[in-house]
Tab-separated table of C-alpha atoms and ligand atoms in Angstrom:
chain	number	residue	atom	x	y	z
Q	1	MET	CA	0.066	0.068	0.041
Q	2	SER	CA	1.142	3.529	-0.731
Q	3	PRO	CA	1.990	5.936	1.856
Q	4	VAL	CA	-0.688	8.396	2.903
Q	5	LEU	CA	1.606	11.279	2.203
Q	6	GLU	CA	4.748	11.296	0.355
Q	7	ILE	CA	6.594	14.469	-0.027
Q	8	GLN	CA	9.900	14.386	-2.340
Q	9	GLY	CA	12.530	17.247	-2.614
Q	10	MET	CA	10.170	19.982	-1.757
Q	11	SER	CA	11.480	23.539	-1.610
Q	12	LYS	CA	9.907	27.059	-1.222
Q	13	SER	CA	11.036	30.593	-0.960
Q	14	PHE	CA	9.130	33.456	-0.125
Q	15	VAL	CA	10.073	37.150	-1.020
Q	16	LYS	CA	11.547	38.892	2.135
Q	17	LYS	CA	12.344	42.228	0.658
Q	18	ARG	CA	11.479	44.329	-2.238
Q	19	ASN	CA	13.503	47.304	-3.868
Q	20	LEU	CA	12.175	50.774	-4.807
Q	21	ILE	CA	10.346	49.432	-7.985
Q	22	GLY	CA	8.976	46.571	-6.207
Q	23	MET	CA	11.327	43.919	-7.530
Q	24	PRO	CA	12.166	41.137	-5.047
Q	25	SER	CA	15.511	41.787	-3.555
Q	26	ALA	CA	15.732	39.123	-0.784
Q	27	HIS	CA	14.140	35.776	-0.248
Q	28	THR	CA	13.754	33.722	2.544
Q	29	HIS	CA	14.520	29.913	1.713
Q	30	ALA	CA	11.446	28.735	4.086
Q	31	VAL	CA	11.876	24.899	2.798
Q	32	LYS	CA	14.776	23.293	1.282
Q	33	ASN	CA	14.793	20.031	-0.252
Q	34	VAL	CA	12.542	18.253	2.198
Q	35	SER	CA	11.221	14.888	1.795
Q	36	ILE	CA	8.677	13.159	4.285
Q	37	THR	CA	6.745	9.967	4.234
Q	38	LEU	CA	3.686	9.218	6.358
Q	39	GLU	CA	1.979	5.889	6.589
Q	40	LYS	CA	-1.707	5.121	7.366
Q	41	GLY	CA	-2.775	5.296	10.989
Q	42	ARG	CA	0.836	6.745	12.209
Q	43	THR	CA	1.702	10.130	13.301
Q	44	ARG	CA	4.893	11.716	12.262
Q	45	ALA	CA	5.921	14.908	14.212
Q	46	ILE	CA	7.867	17.752	12.547
Q	47	VAL	CA	9.923	19.424	15.391
Q	48	GLY	CA	12.089	22.394	15.115
Q	49	GLU	CA	12.115	26.004	16.460
Q	50	SER	CA	10.088	28.795	15.274
Q	51	GLY	CA	10.942	29.688	11.560
Q	52	ALA	CA	12.192	26.387	10.677
Q	53	GLY	CA	9.498	25.934	7.950
Q	54	LYS	CA	7.379	23.496	9.659
Q	55	SER	CA	4.035	25.102	8.870
Q	56	THR	CA	4.997	25.992	5.422
Q	57	VAL	CA	5.615	22.048	4.782
Q	58	GLY	CA	2.322	21.324	6.410
Q	59	ARG	CA	0.347	23.829	4.128
Q	60	MET	CA	2.216	22.513	1.234
Q	61	ALA	CA	1.341	18.868	1.950
Q	62	LEU	CA	-2.493	19.760	1.602
Q	63	ARG	CA	-1.748	22.133	-1.602
Q	64	LEU	CA	-2.692	25.156	0.629
Q	65	ALA	CA	0.620	26.584	-0.572
Q	66	THR	CA	2.486	25.811	-3.597
Q	67	PRO	CA	6.135	24.399	-3.769
Q	68	ASP	CA	8.560	25.963	-5.940
Q	69	SER	CA	9.997	22.490	-6.736
Q	70	GLY	CA	9.368	18.827	-5.567
Q	71	SER	CA	6.455	16.693	-5.438
Q	72	VAL	CA	3.561	15.858	-3.093
Q	73	LYS	CA	1.676	12.699	-3.195
Q	74	LEU	CA	-1.418	12.486	-0.996
Q	75	PHE	CA	-3.264	8.802	-1.206
Q	76	GLY	CA	-0.808	7.950	-3.945
Q	77	GLU	CA	-1.933	10.980	-6.237
Q	78	ASP	CA	0.141	13.760	-7.287
Q	79	ILE	CA	-1.510	16.821	-5.771
Q	80	MET	CA	0.245	19.372	-8.052
Q	81	LYS	CA	-1.438	17.789	-11.182
Q	82	MET	CA	-4.790	17.593	-9.790
Q	83	SER	CA	-7.883	19.715	-11.284
Q	84	ALA	CA	-9.841	21.940	-9.057
Q	85	LYS	CA	-12.673	19.231	-8.808
Q	86	ASP	CA	-9.985	16.673	-7.560
Q	87	VAL	CA	-8.641	19.011	-4.867
Q	88	ARG	CA	-12.131	19.679	-3.646
Q	89	ARG	CA	-12.428	15.775	-3.205
Q	90	LEU	CA	-9.069	15.923	-1.474
Q	91	ARG	CA	-10.331	18.576	1.224
Q	92	ARG	CA	-12.597	15.705	2.384
Q	93	ARG	CA	-9.920	13.397	2.826
Q	94	ALA	CA	-7.171	15.474	4.142
Q	95	THR	CA	-7.543	18.540	6.589
Q	96	MET	CA	-5.842	20.740	8.960
Q	97	ILE	CA	-6.129	21.679	12.282
Q	98	PHE	CA	-4.346	25.014	13.546
Q	99	GLN	CA	-2.802	26.332	16.911
Q	100	ASP	CA	-5.453	29.023	17.708
Q	101	PRO	CA	-8.943	27.899	17.849
Q	102	PHE	CA	-10.173	31.487	18.578
Q	103	ASN	CA	-9.003	32.177	15.047
Q	104	SER	CA	-10.105	28.941	13.484
Q	105	LEU	CA	-13.633	29.294	13.991
Q	106	ASP	CA	-15.940	32.061	12.625
Q	107	PRO	CA	-16.927	34.271	15.626
Q	108	LEU	CA	-20.356	35.175	14.021
Q	109	MET	CA	-21.145	31.588	13.529
Q	110	LEU	CA	-22.938	29.269	15.827
Q	111	VAL	CA	-20.520	26.578	16.701
Q	112	GLY	CA	-23.234	24.053	15.086
Q	113	GLN	CA	-23.020	26.057	11.955
Q	114	SER	CA	-19.219	25.905	12.026
Q	115	VAL	CA	-19.237	22.089	12.259
Q	116	ALA	CA	-21.906	21.864	9.966
Q	117	GLU	CA	-20.146	23.989	7.183
Q	118	PRO	CA	-17.760	21.143	5.703
Q	119	LEU	CA	-20.630	18.982	5.525
Q	120	THR	CA	-22.607	21.523	3.284
Q	121	LEU	CA	-19.588	21.733	1.208
Q	122	HIS	CA	-18.217	18.214	0.886
Q	123	THR	CA	-21.141	15.909	1.376
Q	124	PRO	CA	-24.696	15.120	0.345
Q	125	LEU	CA	-26.021	15.456	3.985
Q	126	ARG	CA	-28.705	18.077	4.349
Q	127	GLY	CA	-31.542	18.811	7.034
Q	128	ASP	CA	-32.076	16.367	9.894
Q	129	ASP	CA	-29.381	13.957	8.531
Q	130	ARG	CA	-26.792	16.882	8.604
Q	131	LYS	CA	-27.936	17.870	12.050
Q	132	GLN	CA	-27.847	14.584	13.541
Q	133	LYS	CA	-24.148	14.211	12.164
Q	134	VAL	CA	-23.251	17.432	13.741
Q	135	ALA	CA	-24.895	16.263	17.033
Q	136	GLU	CA	-22.758	12.967	16.726
Q	137	LEU	CA	-19.639	14.923	16.219
Q	138	LEU	CA	-19.836	17.266	19.147
Q	139	GLU	CA	-20.710	14.362	21.348
Q	140	ARG	CA	-17.674	12.579	20.274
Q	141	VAL	CA	-15.453	15.209	21.299
Q	142	GLY	CA	-16.982	15.523	24.485
Q	143	LEU	CA	-19.504	18.593	24.109
Q	144	ARG	CA	-23.187	18.541	24.769
Q	145	VAL	CA	-25.438	18.902	22.024
Q	146	ASP	CA	-27.057	22.013	23.443
Q	147	GLN	CA	-23.773	23.890	23.109
Q	148	LEU	CA	-24.584	23.996	19.291
Q	149	GLU	CA	-26.485	27.115	19.544
Q	150	LYS	CA	-23.688	29.051	20.975
Q	151	TYR	CA	-20.941	31.434	19.718
Q	152	PRO	CA	-17.193	30.700	20.044
Q	153	HIS	CA	-16.783	33.484	22.556
Q	154	GLU	CA	-18.861	31.323	25.078
Q	155	PHE	CA	-16.381	28.545	25.249
Q	156	SER	CA	-12.841	28.054	26.720
Q	157	GLY	CA	-9.892	27.616	24.556
Q	158	GLY	CA	-9.843	23.644	25.014
Q	159	GLN	CA	-13.569	23.339	24.203
Q	160	LEU	CA	-12.820	25.542	21.118
Q	161	GLN	CA	-10.143	23.126	20.129
Q	162	ARG	CA	-12.390	20.275	20.400
Q	163	ILE	CA	-15.039	21.847	18.246
Q	164	ALA	CA	-12.381	22.653	15.749
Q	165	ILE	CA	-11.563	19.107	15.787
Q	166	ALA	CA	-15.253	17.965	15.302
Q	167	ARG	CA	-15.231	20.226	12.501
Q	168	ALA	CA	-12.233	18.606	10.921
Q	169	LEU	CA	-13.632	15.347	11.647
Q	170	SER	CA	-16.915	15.984	9.871
Q	171	THR	CA	-15.969	14.754	6.436
Q	172	GLU	CA	-14.106	11.630	7.984
Q	173	PRO	CA	-10.576	12.570	6.884
Q	174	GLU	CA	-7.809	10.127	6.723
Q	175	LEU	CA	-5.145	12.579	7.306
Q	176	ILE	CA	-5.004	15.705	9.489
Q	177	VAL	CA	-2.129	17.980	9.483
Q	178	CYS	CA	-2.119	19.313	13.075
Q	179	ASP	CA	-0.175	22.482	13.492
Q	180	GLU	CA	0.820	22.852	17.053
Q	181	PRO	CA	-2.629	21.877	18.042
Q	182	VAL	CA	-2.218	22.505	21.715
Q	183	ALA	CA	0.334	24.816	21.923
Q	184	ALA	CA	-2.203	27.692	22.954
Q	185	LEU	CA	-3.826	25.353	25.807
Q	186	ASP	CA	-3.195	25.067	29.442
Q	187	VAL	CA	-1.252	21.917	30.376
Q	188	SER	CA	-4.095	20.246	31.821
Q	189	ILE	CA	-6.578	20.831	28.692
Q	190	GLN	CA	-3.592	19.868	26.382
Q	191	ALA	CA	-3.654	16.355	27.659
Q	192	GLN	CA	-7.706	16.179	26.882
Q	193	VAL	CA	-7.112	17.370	23.433
Q	194	LEU	CA	-4.141	14.878	22.680
Q	195	ASN	CA	-6.068	12.099	24.264
Q	196	LEU	CA	-8.976	12.721	21.845
Q	197	LEU	CA	-6.742	12.760	18.910
Q	198	LEU	CA	-5.121	9.467	20.010
Q	199	ASP	CA	-8.486	7.817	20.679
Q	200	LEU	CA	-9.572	8.964	16.983
Q	201	GLN	CA	-6.285	7.536	15.703
Q	202	ARG	CA	-7.198	4.114	17.277
Q	203	GLU	CA	-10.846	4.054	16.163
Q	204	ARG	CA	-10.248	5.448	12.498
Q	205	GLU	CA	-6.705	4.822	11.587
Q	206	ILE	CA	-6.388	8.565	10.805
Q	207	SER	CA	-2.471	9.643	10.076
Q	208	TYR	CA	-1.505	12.647	11.693
Q	209	LEU	CA	1.274	15.224	10.556
Q	210	PHE	CA	1.928	16.678	13.969
Q	211	ILE	CA	3.812	20.091	14.037
Q	212	SER	CA	5.258	20.893	17.126
Q	213	HIS	CA	8.138	22.709	18.990
Q	214	ASP	CA	7.355	20.755	22.206
Q	215	LEU	CA	9.574	17.762	22.260
Q	216	ALA	CA	7.793	16.583	25.436
Q	217	LEU	CA	4.489	16.172	23.691
Q	218	VAL	CA	6.200	14.680	20.604
Q	219	LYS	CA	7.737	11.874	22.613
Q	220	MET	CA	4.445	10.673	23.906
Q	221	PHE	CA	2.407	11.128	20.960
Q	222	ALA	CA	4.591	10.574	17.704
Q	223	HIS	CA	5.414	7.265	16.070
Q	224	ASP	CA	8.143	9.070	14.019
Q	225	VAL	CA	9.883	12.202	14.162
Q	226	THR	CA	11.436	14.694	11.380
Q	227	VAL	CA	13.534	17.462	12.975
Q	228	MET	CA	13.764	20.690	10.790
Q	229	ARG	CA	16.236	23.504	10.935
Q	230	ARG	CA	16.223	26.584	8.793
Q	231	GLY	CA	14.136	24.798	6.159
Q	232	GLU	CA	16.140	21.547	6.180
Q	233	ILE	CA	15.834	18.094	7.600
Q	234	VAL	CA	18.564	17.459	9.848
Q	235	GLU	CA	17.437	14.245	11.178
Q	236	GLU	CA	14.588	11.776	11.089
Q	237	GLY	CA	13.556	8.381	12.547
Q	238	ALA	CA	11.287	6.286	14.723
Q	239	THR	CA	10.601	8.765	17.937
Q	240	GLU	CA	12.366	6.207	20.208
Q	241	GLN	CA	15.438	6.233	18.530
Q	242	ILE	CA	15.676	10.047	18.061
Q	243	PHE	CA	15.047	10.427	21.850
Q	244	SER	CA	17.431	7.895	22.881
Q	245	ASP	CA	20.247	8.111	20.269
Q	246	PRO	CA	20.030	11.433	18.501
Q	247	GLN	CA	22.732	11.832	15.912
Q	248	ASP	CA	22.664	15.520	14.718
Q	249	PRO	CA	23.999	18.154	17.075
Q	250	TYR	CA	20.965	20.403	16.682
Q	251	THR	CA	18.616	17.268	17.620
Q	252	LYS	CA	20.942	16.841	20.803
Q	253	GLU	CA	20.473	20.660	21.708
Q	254	LEU	CA	16.706	20.392	21.149
Q	255	LEU	CA	16.335	17.402	23.335
Q	256	SER	CA	18.700	18.977	26.170
Q	257	ALA	CA	16.370	21.803	26.188
Q	258	ILE	CA	13.371	19.531	27.505
Q	259	PRO	CA	14.637	18.841	31.138
Q	260	LYS	CA	14.480	22.692	31.695
Q	261	MET	CA	10.805	22.306	31.885
Q	262	ASN	CA	9.644	22.540	35.551
Q	263	PRO	CA	9.623	18.859	36.724
Q	264	ARG	CA	6.292	19.012	38.594
Q	265	LYS	CA	4.770	20.228	35.529
Q	266	ARG	CA	6.194	17.603	33.545
Q	267	ALA	CA	5.279	14.836	35.760
Q	268	GLU	CA	1.792	16.336	35.763
Q	269	ARG	CA	1.485	16.343	32.217
Q	270	ARG	CA	2.823	12.742	31.803
Q	271	ALA	CA	0.368	11.445	34.180
Q	272	ALA	CA	-2.450	13.265	32.574
Q	273	VAL	CA	-1.666	11.890	29.188
Q	274	THR	CA	-1.101	8.328	30.235
Q	275	THR	CA	-3.788	7.742	32.770
Q	276	ALA	CA	-6.877	9.654	31.227
N	301	ADP	N1	3.450	33.612	3.721
N	301	ADP	C1	4.700	33.891	3.937
N	301	ADP	N2	5.293	35.033	3.465
N	301	ADP	C2	6.426	35.301	3.623
N	301	ADP	N3	7.393	34.678	4.303
N	301	ADP	C3	6.729	33.540	4.971
N	301	ADP	C4	5.464	33.129	4.818
N	301	ADP	N4	5.331	31.893	5.484
N	301	ADP	C5	6.463	31.614	6.094
N	301	ADP	N5	7.288	32.451	5.936
N	301	ADP	C6	8.713	32.768	6.395
N	301	ADP	O1	9.228	31.214	6.116
N	301	ADP	C7	10.027	30.653	7.290
N	301	ADP	C8	9.411	29.573	7.806
N	301	ADP	O2	8.137	29.883	8.302
N	301	ADP	P1	7.035	28.588	8.834
N	301	ADP	O3	6.934	27.624	8.003
N	301	ADP	O4	6.162	29.290	9.403
N	301	ADP	O5	8.005	27.988	10.023
N	301	ADP	P2	7.474	27.430	11.524
N	301	ADP	O6	6.196	26.781	11.374
N	301	ADP	O7	8.380	26.245	11.780
N	301	ADP	O8	7.744	28.400	12.494
N	301	ADP	C9	10.032	31.933	8.111
N	301	ADP	O9	11.163	32.748	8.034
N	301	ADP	C10	8.815	32.848	7.768
N	301	ADP	O10	8.800	34.116	8.047
N	302	MG	MG1	4.401	27.416	12.481
Protein backbone atom coordinates (compact mmCIF):
# COMPACT_ATOMS: atom_id res chain seq x y z
CA MET A 1 0.00 0.00 0.00
CA SER A 2 1.35 3.44 -0.86
CA PRO A 3 1.93 5.90 1.99
CA VAL A 4 -0.79 8.39 2.89
CA LEU A 5 1.61 11.26 2.29
CA GLU A 6 4.81 11.26 0.30
CA ILE A 7 6.74 14.50 -0.11
CA GLN A 8 9.85 14.45 -2.25
CA GLY A 9 12.51 17.11 -2.60
CA MET A 10 10.17 19.97 -1.76
CA SER A 11 11.45 23.56 -1.65
CA LYS A 12 9.81 26.93 -1.17
CA SER A 13 11.08 30.53 -1.01
CA PHE A 14 9.23 33.65 -0.04
CA VAL A 15 10.07 37.18 -1.08
CA LYS A 16 11.52 38.87 1.98
CA LYS A 17 12.32 42.32 0.61
CA ARG A 18 11.51 44.35 -2.48
CA ASN A 19 13.48 47.22 -3.95
CA LEU A 20 12.10 50.68 -4.79
CA ILE A 21 10.39 49.54 -7.98
CA GLY A 22 8.86 46.49 -6.31
CA MET A 23 11.25 43.86 -7.60
CA PRO A 24 12.17 41.10 -5.11
CA SER A 25 15.60 41.83 -3.63
CA ALA A 26 15.84 39.20 -0.90
CA HIS A 27 14.28 35.78 -0.33
CA THR A 28 13.61 33.54 2.64
CA HIS A 29 14.36 29.92 1.83
CA ALA A 30 11.60 28.61 4.05
CA VAL A 31 11.82 24.96 2.94
CA LYS A 32 14.82 23.30 1.29
CA ASN A 33 14.72 19.90 -0.35
CA VAL A 34 12.43 18.29 2.21
CA SER A 35 11.24 14.70 1.83
CA ILE A 36 8.72 13.15 4.20
CA THR A 37 6.72 9.93 4.25
CA LEU A 38 3.70 9.25 6.44
CA GLU A 39 2.04 5.85 6.63
CA LYS A 40 -1.59 5.07 7.33
CA GLY A 41 -2.62 5.25 10.98
CA ARG A 42 0.71 6.71 12.06
CA THR A 43 1.82 10.02 13.49
CA ARG A 44 4.87 11.80 12.18
CA ALA A 45 5.98 14.83 14.13
CA ILE A 46 7.83 17.70 12.54
CA VAL A 47 9.85 19.47 15.22
CA GLY A 48 12.14 22.46 15.19
CA GLU A 49 12.25 25.99 16.48
CA SER A 50 10.06 28.82 15.24
CA GLY A 51 10.81 29.74 11.63
CA ALA A 52 12.19 26.29 10.75
CA GLY A 53 9.63 25.88 7.95
CA LYS A 54 7.30 23.40 9.70
CA SER A 55 4.01 25.16 8.95
CA THR A 56 5.02 25.81 5.35
CA VAL A 57 5.61 22.07 4.88
CA GLY A 58 2.22 21.32 6.45
CA ARG A 59 0.41 23.76 4.18
CA MET A 60 2.14 22.50 1.07
CA ALA A 61 1.25 18.92 2.01
CA LEU A 62 -2.42 19.86 1.58
CA ARG A 63 -1.93 22.18 -1.39
CA LEU A 64 -2.75 25.22 0.73
CA ALA A 65 0.59 26.62 -0.52
CA THR A 66 2.48 25.83 -3.71
CA PRO A 67 6.04 24.47 -3.63
CA ASP A 68 8.64 25.96 -5.97
CA SER A 69 9.92 22.46 -6.68
CA GLY A 70 9.47 18.88 -5.57
CA SER A 71 6.41 16.67 -5.49
CA VAL A 72 3.63 15.86 -3.04
CA LYS A 73 1.63 12.68 -3.28
CA LEU A 74 -1.47 12.28 -1.14
CA PHE A 75 -3.11 8.87 -1.12
CA GLY A 76 -0.84 7.97 -4.01
CA GLU A 77 -1.84 10.91 -6.25
CA ASP A 78 0.32 13.87 -7.24
CA ILE A 79 -1.60 16.82 -5.82
CA MET A 80 0.14 19.40 -7.98
CA LYS A 81 -1.32 17.75 -11.07
CA MET A 82 -4.88 17.59 -9.77
CA SER A 83 -7.82 19.47 -11.26
CA ALA A 84 -9.80 21.89 -9.09
CA LYS A 85 -12.47 19.22 -8.77
CA ASP A 86 -9.96 16.65 -7.51
CA VAL A 87 -8.59 19.16 -4.99
CA ARG A 88 -12.10 19.63 -3.66
CA ARG A 89 -12.42 15.88 -3.25
CA LEU A 90 -9.08 15.93 -1.46
CA ARG A 91 -10.38 18.45 1.10
CA ARG A 92 -12.68 15.74 2.40
CA ARG A 93 -9.89 13.27 2.92
CA ALA A 94 -7.14 15.55 4.24
CA THR A 95 -7.58 18.54 6.49
CA MET A 96 -5.81 20.75 9.01
CA ILE A 97 -6.15 21.83 12.64
CA PHE A 98 -4.44 25.05 13.69
CA GLN A 99 -2.85 26.32 16.86
CA ASP A 100 -5.31 29.01 17.74
CA PRO A 101 -8.90 27.79 18.05
CA PHE A 102 -10.05 31.37 18.66
CA ASN A 103 -9.05 32.26 15.11
CA SER A 104 -9.95 29.04 13.36
CA LEU A 105 -13.70 29.32 14.02
CA ASP A 106 -15.84 32.13 12.61
CA PRO A 107 -16.83 34.30 15.62
CA LEU A 108 -20.14 35.21 13.97
CA MET A 109 -21.26 31.63 13.35
CA LEU A 110 -22.94 29.39 15.90
CA VAL A 111 -20.58 26.48 16.57
CA GLY A 112 -23.19 24.10 15.17
CA GLN A 113 -23.02 26.01 11.89
CA SER A 114 -19.22 25.89 11.91
CA VAL A 115 -19.24 22.11 12.33
CA ALA A 116 -21.95 21.72 9.67
CA GLU A 117 -20.16 23.85 7.07
CA PRO A 118 -17.76 21.17 5.73
CA LEU A 119 -20.69 18.75 5.56
CA THR A 120 -22.53 21.19 3.32
CA LEU A 121 -19.47 21.77 1.16
CA HIS A 122 -18.27 18.22 0.80
CA THR A 123 -21.10 15.77 1.50
CA PRO A 124 -24.69 15.31 0.34
CA LEU A 125 -25.99 15.40 3.93
CA ARG A 126 -28.78 17.96 4.46
CA GLY A 127 -31.56 18.80 6.90
CA ASP A 128 -32.09 16.42 9.79
CA ASP A 129 -29.38 14.03 8.61
CA ARG A 130 -26.83 16.81 8.73
CA LYS A 131 -28.10 17.95 12.14
CA GLN A 132 -27.82 14.41 13.43
CA LYS A 133 -24.24 14.12 12.16
CA VAL A 134 -23.26 17.45 13.77
CA ALA A 135 -24.73 16.30 17.09
CA GLU A 136 -22.78 13.02 16.89
CA LEU A 137 -19.56 14.90 16.14
CA LEU A 138 -20.01 17.26 19.07
CA GLU A 139 -20.73 14.38 21.40
CA ARG A 140 -17.69 12.52 20.11
CA VAL A 141 -15.40 15.37 21.13
CA GLY A 142 -17.03 15.55 24.56
CA LEU A 143 -19.39 18.50 24.21
CA ARG A 144 -23.11 18.62 24.88
CA VAL A 145 -25.53 18.94 22.01
CA ASP A 146 -27.20 21.98 23.57
CA GLN A 147 -23.87 23.78 23.05
CA LEU A 148 -24.47 23.81 19.30
CA GLU A 149 -26.45 27.00 19.60
CA LYS A 150 -23.65 29.03 21.13
CA TYR A 151 -20.99 31.33 19.73
CA PRO A 152 -17.22 30.71 19.97
CA HIS A 153 -16.72 33.44 22.60
CA GLU A 154 -18.86 31.41 25.02
CA PHE A 155 -16.28 28.60 25.15
CA SER A 156 -12.85 28.05 26.70
CA GLY A 157 -9.76 27.45 24.54
CA GLY A 158 -9.83 23.70 25.13
CA GLN A 159 -13.52 23.44 24.24
CA LEU A 160 -12.96 25.48 21.10
CA GLN A 161 -10.12 23.25 20.01
CA ARG A 162 -12.39 20.24 20.46
CA ILE A 163 -15.01 22.00 18.33
CA ALA A 164 -12.35 22.65 15.70
CA ILE A 165 -11.53 18.92 15.83
CA ALA A 166 -15.24 18.06 15.43
CA ARG A 167 -15.31 20.31 12.38
CA ALA A 168 -12.17 18.70 10.97
CA LEU A 169 -13.65 15.22 11.57
CA SER A 170 -16.95 15.98 9.88
CA THR A 171 -15.88 14.70 6.48
CA GLU A 172 -14.16 11.63 7.97
CA PRO A 173 -10.63 12.57 6.90
CA GLU A 174 -7.84 10.03 6.63
CA LEU A 175 -5.10 12.60 7.22
CA ILE A 176 -5.04 15.59 9.56
CA VAL A 177 -2.18 18.08 9.61
CA CYS A 178 -2.10 19.32 13.21
CA ASP A 179 -0.15 22.57 13.38
CA GLU A 180 0.77 23.13 17.05
CA PRO A 181 -2.74 21.97 18.01
CA VAL A 182 -2.32 22.35 21.76
CA ALA A 183 0.35 25.03 22.04
CA ALA A 184 -2.21 27.68 22.99
CA LEU A 185 -3.86 25.55 25.69
CA ASP A 186 -3.21 25.01 29.41
CA VAL A 187 -1.19 21.91 30.22
CA SER A 188 -4.14 20.01 31.76
CA ILE A 189 -6.29 20.80 28.73
CA GLN A 190 -3.49 19.82 26.35
CA ALA A 191 -3.75 16.26 27.66
CA GLN A 192 -7.50 16.11 27.00
CA VAL A 193 -7.12 17.27 23.43
CA LEU A 194 -4.17 14.96 22.73
CA ASN A 195 -6.02 12.00 24.20
CA LEU A 196 -8.94 12.78 21.94
CA LEU A 197 -6.62 12.79 18.93
CA LEU A 198 -5.08 9.49 20.05
CA ASP A 199 -8.49 7.85 20.54
CA LEU A 200 -9.59 9.01 17.11
CA GLN A 201 -6.45 7.56 15.59
CA ARG A 202 -7.15 4.19 17.21
CA GLU A 203 -10.80 4.23 16.13
CA ARG A 204 -10.34 5.43 12.58
CA GLU A 205 -6.71 4.85 11.62
CA ILE A 206 -6.26 8.56 10.96
CA SER A 207 -2.73 9.65 10.07
CA TYR A 208 -1.36 12.78 11.68
CA LEU A 209 1.34 15.12 10.53
CA PHE A 210 1.94 16.65 13.94
CA ILE A 211 3.79 19.95 13.89
CA SER A 212 5.21 20.97 17.24
CA HIS A 213 8.09 22.70 18.92
CA ASP A 214 7.30 20.81 22.15
CA LEU A 215 9.47 17.70 22.29
CA ALA A 216 7.96 16.39 25.50
CA LEU A 217 4.59 16.14 23.74
CA VAL A 218 6.12 14.65 20.62
CA LYS A 219 7.75 11.90 22.62
CA MET A 220 4.37 10.77 23.93
CA PHE A 221 2.39 11.30 20.77
CA ALA A 222 4.40 10.54 17.64
CA HIS A 223 5.65 7.29 16.10
CA ASP A 224 8.22 9.01 13.91
CA VAL A 225 10.00 12.34 14.09
CA THR A 226 11.43 14.67 11.49
CA VAL A 227 13.71 17.38 12.86
CA MET A 228 13.87 20.59 10.82
CA ARG A 229 16.26 23.48 11.12
CA ARG A 230 16.26 26.57 8.90
CA GLY A 231 14.18 24.90 6.22
CA GLU A 232 16.12 21.64 6.10
CA ILE A 233 15.70 18.20 7.60
CA VAL A 234 18.64 17.55 9.90
CA GLU A 235 17.51 14.18 11.21
CA GLU A 236 14.60 11.77 11.11
CA GLY A 237 13.69 8.41 12.52
CA ALA A 238 11.50 6.44 14.90
CA THR A 239 10.61 8.53 17.97
CA GLU A 240 12.35 6.14 20.37
CA GLN A 241 15.51 6.20 18.35
CA ILE A 242 15.59 10.00 18.01
CA PHE A 243 15.08 10.45 21.74
CA SER A 244 17.45 7.75 22.93
CA ASP A 245 20.19 8.12 20.36
CA PRO A 246 20.09 11.45 18.53
CA GLN A 247 22.77 11.83 15.88
CA ASP A 248 22.64 15.44 14.81
CA PRO A 249 24.06 18.16 17.11
CA TYR A 250 20.94 20.26 16.62
CA THR A 251 18.66 17.39 17.68
CA LYS A 252 20.83 16.92 20.77
CA GLU A 253 20.51 20.61 21.53
CA LEU A 254 16.71 20.47 21.21
CA LEU A 255 16.52 17.41 23.45
CA SER A 256 18.77 18.89 26.09
CA ALA A 257 16.29 21.74 26.43
CA ILE A 258 13.46 19.43 27.57
CA PRO A 259 14.57 18.81 31.18
CA LYS A 260 14.57 22.56 31.74
CA MET A 261 10.83 22.34 31.95
CA ASN A 262 9.54 22.52 35.49
CA PRO A 263 9.75 18.86 36.70
CA ARG A 264 6.46 19.06 38.58
CA LYS A 265 4.66 20.26 35.47
CA ARG A 266 6.27 17.55 33.42
CA ALA A 267 5.17 14.85 35.85
CA GLU A 268 1.66 16.32 35.88
CA ARG A 269 1.48 16.33 32.16
CA ARG A 270 2.79 12.80 31.77
CA ALA A 271 0.29 11.54 34.33
CA ALA A 272 -2.54 13.37 32.59
CA VAL A 273 -1.76 11.94 29.18
CA THR A 274 -1.00 8.37 30.18
CA THR A 275 -3.81 7.78 32.65
CA ALA A 276 -6.78 9.59 31.07
N1 LIG B 1 3.45 33.66 3.59
C1 LIG B 1 4.72 33.95 3.88
N2 LIG B 1 5.31 35.05 3.35
C2 LIG B 1 6.60 35.35 3.62
N3 LIG B 1 7.40 34.61 4.42
C3 LIG B 1 6.87 33.52 4.99
C4 LIG B 1 5.50 33.13 4.75
N4 LIG B 1 5.25 31.99 5.46
C5 LIG B 1 6.40 31.69 6.10
N5 LIG B 1 7.36 32.59 5.83
C6 LIG B 1 8.76 32.55 6.33
O1 LIG B 1 9.25 31.24 6.10
C7 LIG B 1 10.01 30.79 7.22
C8 LIG B 1 9.40 29.51 7.77
O2 LIG B 1 8.14 29.81 8.34
P1 LIG B 1 7.15 28.73 8.97
O3 LIG B 1 6.93 27.64 7.97
O4 LIG B 1 5.96 29.45 9.47
O5 LIG B 1 8.03 28.16 10.17
P2 LIG B 1 7.58 27.40 11.51
O6 LIG B 1 6.18 26.90 11.32
O7 LIG B 1 8.58 26.31 11.68
O8 LIG B 1 7.68 28.39 12.61
C9 LIG B 1 10.03 31.93 8.21
O9 LIG B 1 11.21 32.66 8.02
C10 LIG B 1 8.82 32.75 7.83
O10 LIG B 1 9.01 34.10 8.16
MG1 LIG C 1 4.49 27.31 12.45
